[in-house]
Amino acid sequence: MTALPQGKLRKTHHFALNVKDLQASRHFYGTILGLHELTGAEVPETLVELVKQGRISNFVTPDGWVLDLFWEPDLSPPNPDPEQQFTRANHLAFDIAPDAFDEAVQVLQANQVAIAQGPVTRPTGRGIYFYDPDGFLLEIRCDPEN
């Protein structure tokens, strides 16, 4: 056997980001983007000690996968210009209902989040690209309105 058969991988389990300022990132993902931060008994048993030490925070997305934020206080991007993509990852996209898209844009603007591009309208829907506190590119997108 040289490959997993199609369908063996069941779902996305988690996505992990290294962050320089854990409190700023917690505020960004929890308060500005409104993701639910796992606390208390919600924290996976394997991560409880790291959470207690303040080295990691975990958020869950509306569709159930986990975003892990690992505190790396000495982290610096290879390039201070966030438009220079510094990993093989391009961006992380969050889906939103079309009637809530403009509200999301207003929230980003009100919080002075750095916008990379947009809002843009394409045949696939609308999107806005922006940076988290560490310069990682994110997108909020919606399907076209019918």
mmCIF file of C-alpha atoms in Angstrom:
data_model
loop_
_atom_site.group_PDB
_atom_site.id
_atom_site.type_symbol
_atom_site.label_atom_id
_atom_site.label_comp_id
_atom_site.label_asym_id
_atom_site.label_seq_id
_atom_site.Cartn_x
_atom_site.Cartn_y
_atom_site.Cartn_z
ATOM 1 C CA MET A 1 0.000 0.000 0.000
ATOM 2 C CA THR A 2 1.546 3.319 -1.080
ATOM 3 C CA ALA A 3 -1.325 5.692 -0.364
ATOM 4 C CA LEU A 4 -4.317 6.050 1.884
ATOM 5 C CA PRO A 5 -7.522 5.211 0.079
ATOM 6 C CA GLN A 6 -9.795 8.161 -0.602
ATOM 7 C CA GLY A 7 -12.135 8.801 2.312
ATOM 8 C CA LYS A 8 -9.828 7.463 5.046
ATOM 9 C CA LEU A 9 -9.099 10.959 6.342
ATOM 10 C CA ARG A 10 -12.329 11.896 8.101
ATOM 11 C CA LYS A 11 -12.143 15.623 8.796
ATOM 12 C CA THR A 12 -9.875 18.517 9.688
ATOM 13 C CA HIS A 13 -8.915 18.059 13.327
ATOM 14 C CA HIS A 14 -7.092 21.297 14.072
ATOM 15 C CA PHE A 15 -5.034 24.098 12.631
ATOM 16 C CA ALA A 16 -2.109 25.448 14.644
ATOM 17 C CA LEU A 17 -0.532 28.889 14.445
ATOM 18 C CA ASN A 18 2.540 30.197 16.249
ATOM 19 C CA VAL A 19 1.816 33.654 17.666
ATOM 20 C CA LYS A 20 4.109 36.279 19.158
ATOM 21 C CA ASP A 21 1.579 37.922 21.507
ATOM 22 C CA LEU A 22 -0.870 35.327 22.829
ATOM 23 C CA GLN A 23 -3.146 37.898 24.498
ATOM 24 C CA ALA A 24 -3.431 39.977 21.322
ATOM 25 C CA SER A 25 -4.201 36.842 19.313
ATOM 26 C CA ARG A 26 -6.762 35.631 21.881
ATOM 27 C CA HIS A 27 -8.484 39.016 21.643
ATOM 28 C CA PHE A 28 -8.376 38.926 17.837
ATOM 29 C CA TYR A 29 -9.744 35.405 17.366
ATOM 30 C CA GLY A 30 -12.080 35.392 20.376
ATOM 31 C CA THR A 31 -13.410 38.940 20.548
ATOM 32 C CA ILE A 32 -13.050 40.395 17.052
ATOM 33 C CA LEU A 33 -13.765 37.217 15.052
ATOM 34 C CA GLY A 34 -16.071 35.740 17.696
ATOM 35 C CA LEU A 35 -14.612 32.228 17.879
ATOM 36 C CA HIS A 36 -15.338 30.261 21.060
ATOM 37 C CA GLU A 37 -12.279 29.829 23.291
ATOM 38 C CA LEU A 38 -12.077 26.455 24.994
ATOM 39 C CA THR A 39 -11.837 26.790 28.778
ATOM 40 C CA GLY A 40 -12.057 24.509 31.794
ATOM 41 C CA ALA A 41 -13.302 21.025 30.969
ATOM 42 C CA GLU A 42 -13.529 21.953 27.245
ATOM 43 C CA VAL A 43 -9.727 22.002 26.939
ATOM 44 C CA PRO A 44 -8.419 18.691 25.552
ATOM 45 C CA GLU A 45 -6.751 16.705 28.328
ATOM 46 C CA THR A 46 -3.469 16.617 26.417
ATOM 47 C CA LEU A 47 -3.322 20.445 26.399
ATOM 48 C CA VAL A 48 -4.493 21.296 29.935
ATOM 49 C CA GLU A 49 -0.973 21.819 31.307
ATOM 50 C CA LEU A 50 0.091 24.023 28.383
ATOM 51 C CA VAL A 51 -3.065 26.145 28.819
ATOM 52 C CA LYS A 52 -2.323 26.492 32.556
ATOM 53 C CA GLN A 53 1.225 27.610 31.702
ATOM 54 C CA GLY A 54 -0.170 30.247 29.306
ATOM 55 C CA ARG A 55 1.632 28.674 26.351
ATOM 56 C CA ILE A 56 -1.397 27.787 24.236
ATOM 57 C CA SER A 57 -5.006 28.836 23.670
ATOM 58 C CA ASN A 58 -7.589 26.807 21.798
ATOM 59 C CA PHE A 59 -10.586 28.050 19.862
ATOM 60 C CA VAL A 60 -13.287 26.079 18.110
ATOM 61 C CA THR A 61 -14.784 27.167 14.816
ATOM 62 C CA PRO A 62 -18.537 27.013 14.176
ATOM 63 C CA ASP A 63 -18.074 23.805 12.171
ATOM 64 C CA GLY A 64 -16.119 22.143 14.969
ATOM 65 C CA TRP A 65 -12.448 22.173 14.131
ATOM 66 C CA VAL A 66 -9.935 23.531 16.598
ATOM 67 C CA LEU A 67 -7.583 26.462 16.099
ATOM 68 C CA ASP A 68 -4.542 26.153 18.381
ATOM 69 C CA LEU A 69 -2.517 29.271 19.128
ATOM 70 C CA PHE A 70 0.993 28.456 20.371
ATOM 71 C CA TRP A 71 2.784 31.275 22.183
ATOM 72 C CA GLU A 72 6.214 31.894 20.679
ATOM 73 C CA PRO A 73 7.357 35.214 22.195
ATOM 74 C CA ASP A 74 10.541 35.363 20.101
ATOM 75 C CA LEU A 75 8.679 34.795 16.847
ATOM 76 C CA SER A 76 9.382 37.160 14.024
ATOM 77 C CA PRO A 77 8.264 36.711 10.441
ATOM 78 C CA PRO A 78 10.985 36.178 7.838
ATOM 79 C CA ASN A 79 9.845 39.428 6.232
ATOM 80 C CA PRO A 80 8.347 42.395 8.103
ATOM 81 C CA ASP A 81 6.113 43.149 5.103
ATOM 82 C CA PRO A 82 2.968 41.016 5.660
ATOM 83 C CA GLU A 83 2.292 41.015 1.900
ATOM 84 C CA GLN A 84 5.374 38.819 1.489
ATOM 85 C CA GLN A 85 3.958 35.375 2.196
ATOM 86 C CA PHE A 86 6.372 33.667 4.523
ATOM 87 C CA THR A 87 5.060 30.122 4.652
ATOM 88 C CA ARG A 88 3.587 27.667 2.216
ATOM 89 C CA ALA A 89 0.212 28.379 3.748
ATOM 90 C CA ASN A 90 -1.622 31.026 1.775
ATOM 91 C CA HIS A 91 -4.574 31.909 3.981
ATOM 92 C CA LEU A 92 -7.256 30.569 6.304
ATOM 93 C CA ALA A 93 -10.822 31.328 5.186
ATOM 94 C CA PHE A 94 -13.953 31.597 7.319
ATOM 95 C CA ASP A 95 -17.373 31.321 5.680
ATOM 96 C CA ILE A 96 -20.187 33.701 6.622
ATOM 97 C CA ALA A 97 -23.796 34.105 5.509
ATOM 98 C CA PRO A 98 -24.126 36.636 2.674
ATOM 99 C CA ASP A 99 -26.405 38.881 4.762
ATOM 100 C CA ALA A 100 -23.734 39.104 7.499
ATOM 101 C CA PHE A 101 -20.769 39.865 5.223
ATOM 102 C CA ASP A 102 -21.020 43.678 5.358
ATOM 103 C CA GLU A 103 -21.266 43.542 9.154
ATOM 104 C CA ALA A 104 -18.045 41.501 9.283
ATOM 105 C CA VAL A 105 -16.293 44.087 7.109
ATOM 106 C CA GLN A 106 -17.497 46.870 9.443
ATOM 107 C CA VAL A 107 -16.208 44.972 12.498
ATOM 108 C CA LEU A 108 -12.766 44.554 10.907
ATOM 109 C CA GLN A 109 -12.663 48.248 9.978
ATOM 110 C CA ALA A 110 -13.894 49.387 13.410
ATOM 111 C CA ASN A 111 -11.127 47.360 15.056
ATOM 112 C CA GLN A 112 -8.543 48.804 12.648
ATOM 113 C CA VAL A 113 -7.607 45.337 11.409
ATOM 114 C CA ALA A 114 -5.083 45.566 8.559
ATOM 115 C CA ILE A 115 -6.932 44.801 5.329
ATOM 116 C CA ALA A 116 -4.890 43.140 2.580
ATOM 117 C CA GLN A 117 -7.531 43.167 -0.151
ATOM 118 C CA GLY A 118 -11.194 43.809 -0.535
ATOM 119 C CA PRO A 119 -13.949 43.538 -0.145
ATOM 120 C CA VAL A 120 -13.921 41.816 -3.524
ATOM 121 C CA THR A 121 -16.787 40.324 -5.524
ATOM 122 C CA ARG A 122 -16.194 37.280 -7.684
ATOM 123 C CA PRO A 123 -18.425 34.682 -9.342
ATOM 124 C CA THR A 124 -17.734 32.476 -6.279
ATOM 125 C CA GLY A 125 -18.995 35.156 -3.871
ATOM 126 C CA ARG A 126 -17.612 38.049 -1.834
ATOM 127 C CA GLY A 127 -14.479 38.098 0.263
ATOM 128 C CA ILE A 128 -12.201 40.267 2.314
ATOM 129 C CA TYR A 129 -8.589 39.418 3.101
ATOM 130 C CA PHE A 130 -6.948 40.694 6.277
ATOM 131 C CA TYR A 131 -4.099 40.015 8.681
ATOM 132 C CA ASP A 132 -4.107 38.634 12.204
ATOM 133 C CA PRO A 133 -1.768 40.242 14.794
ATOM 134 C CA ASP A 134 1.158 38.127 13.528
ATOM 135 C CA GLY A 135 0.653 38.933 9.855
ATOM 136 C CA PHE A 136 -1.068 35.658 8.909
ATOM 137 C CA LEU A 137 -3.495 36.175 6.036
ATOM 138 C CA LEU A 138 -7.153 35.389 6.752
ATOM 139 C CA GLU A 139 -10.312 35.692 4.698
ATOM 140 C CA ILE A 140 -13.976 36.068 5.493
ATOM 141 C CA ARG A 141 -16.012 34.987 2.484
ATOM 142 C CA CYS A 142 -19.596 34.262 1.516
ATOM 143 C CA ASP A 143 -21.361 32.527 -1.333
ATOM 144 C CA PRO A 144 -23.067 34.684 -3.972
ATOM 145 C CA GLU A 145 -26.482 35.958 -2.986
ATOM 146 C CA ASN A 146 -29.235 34.305 -5.003
#
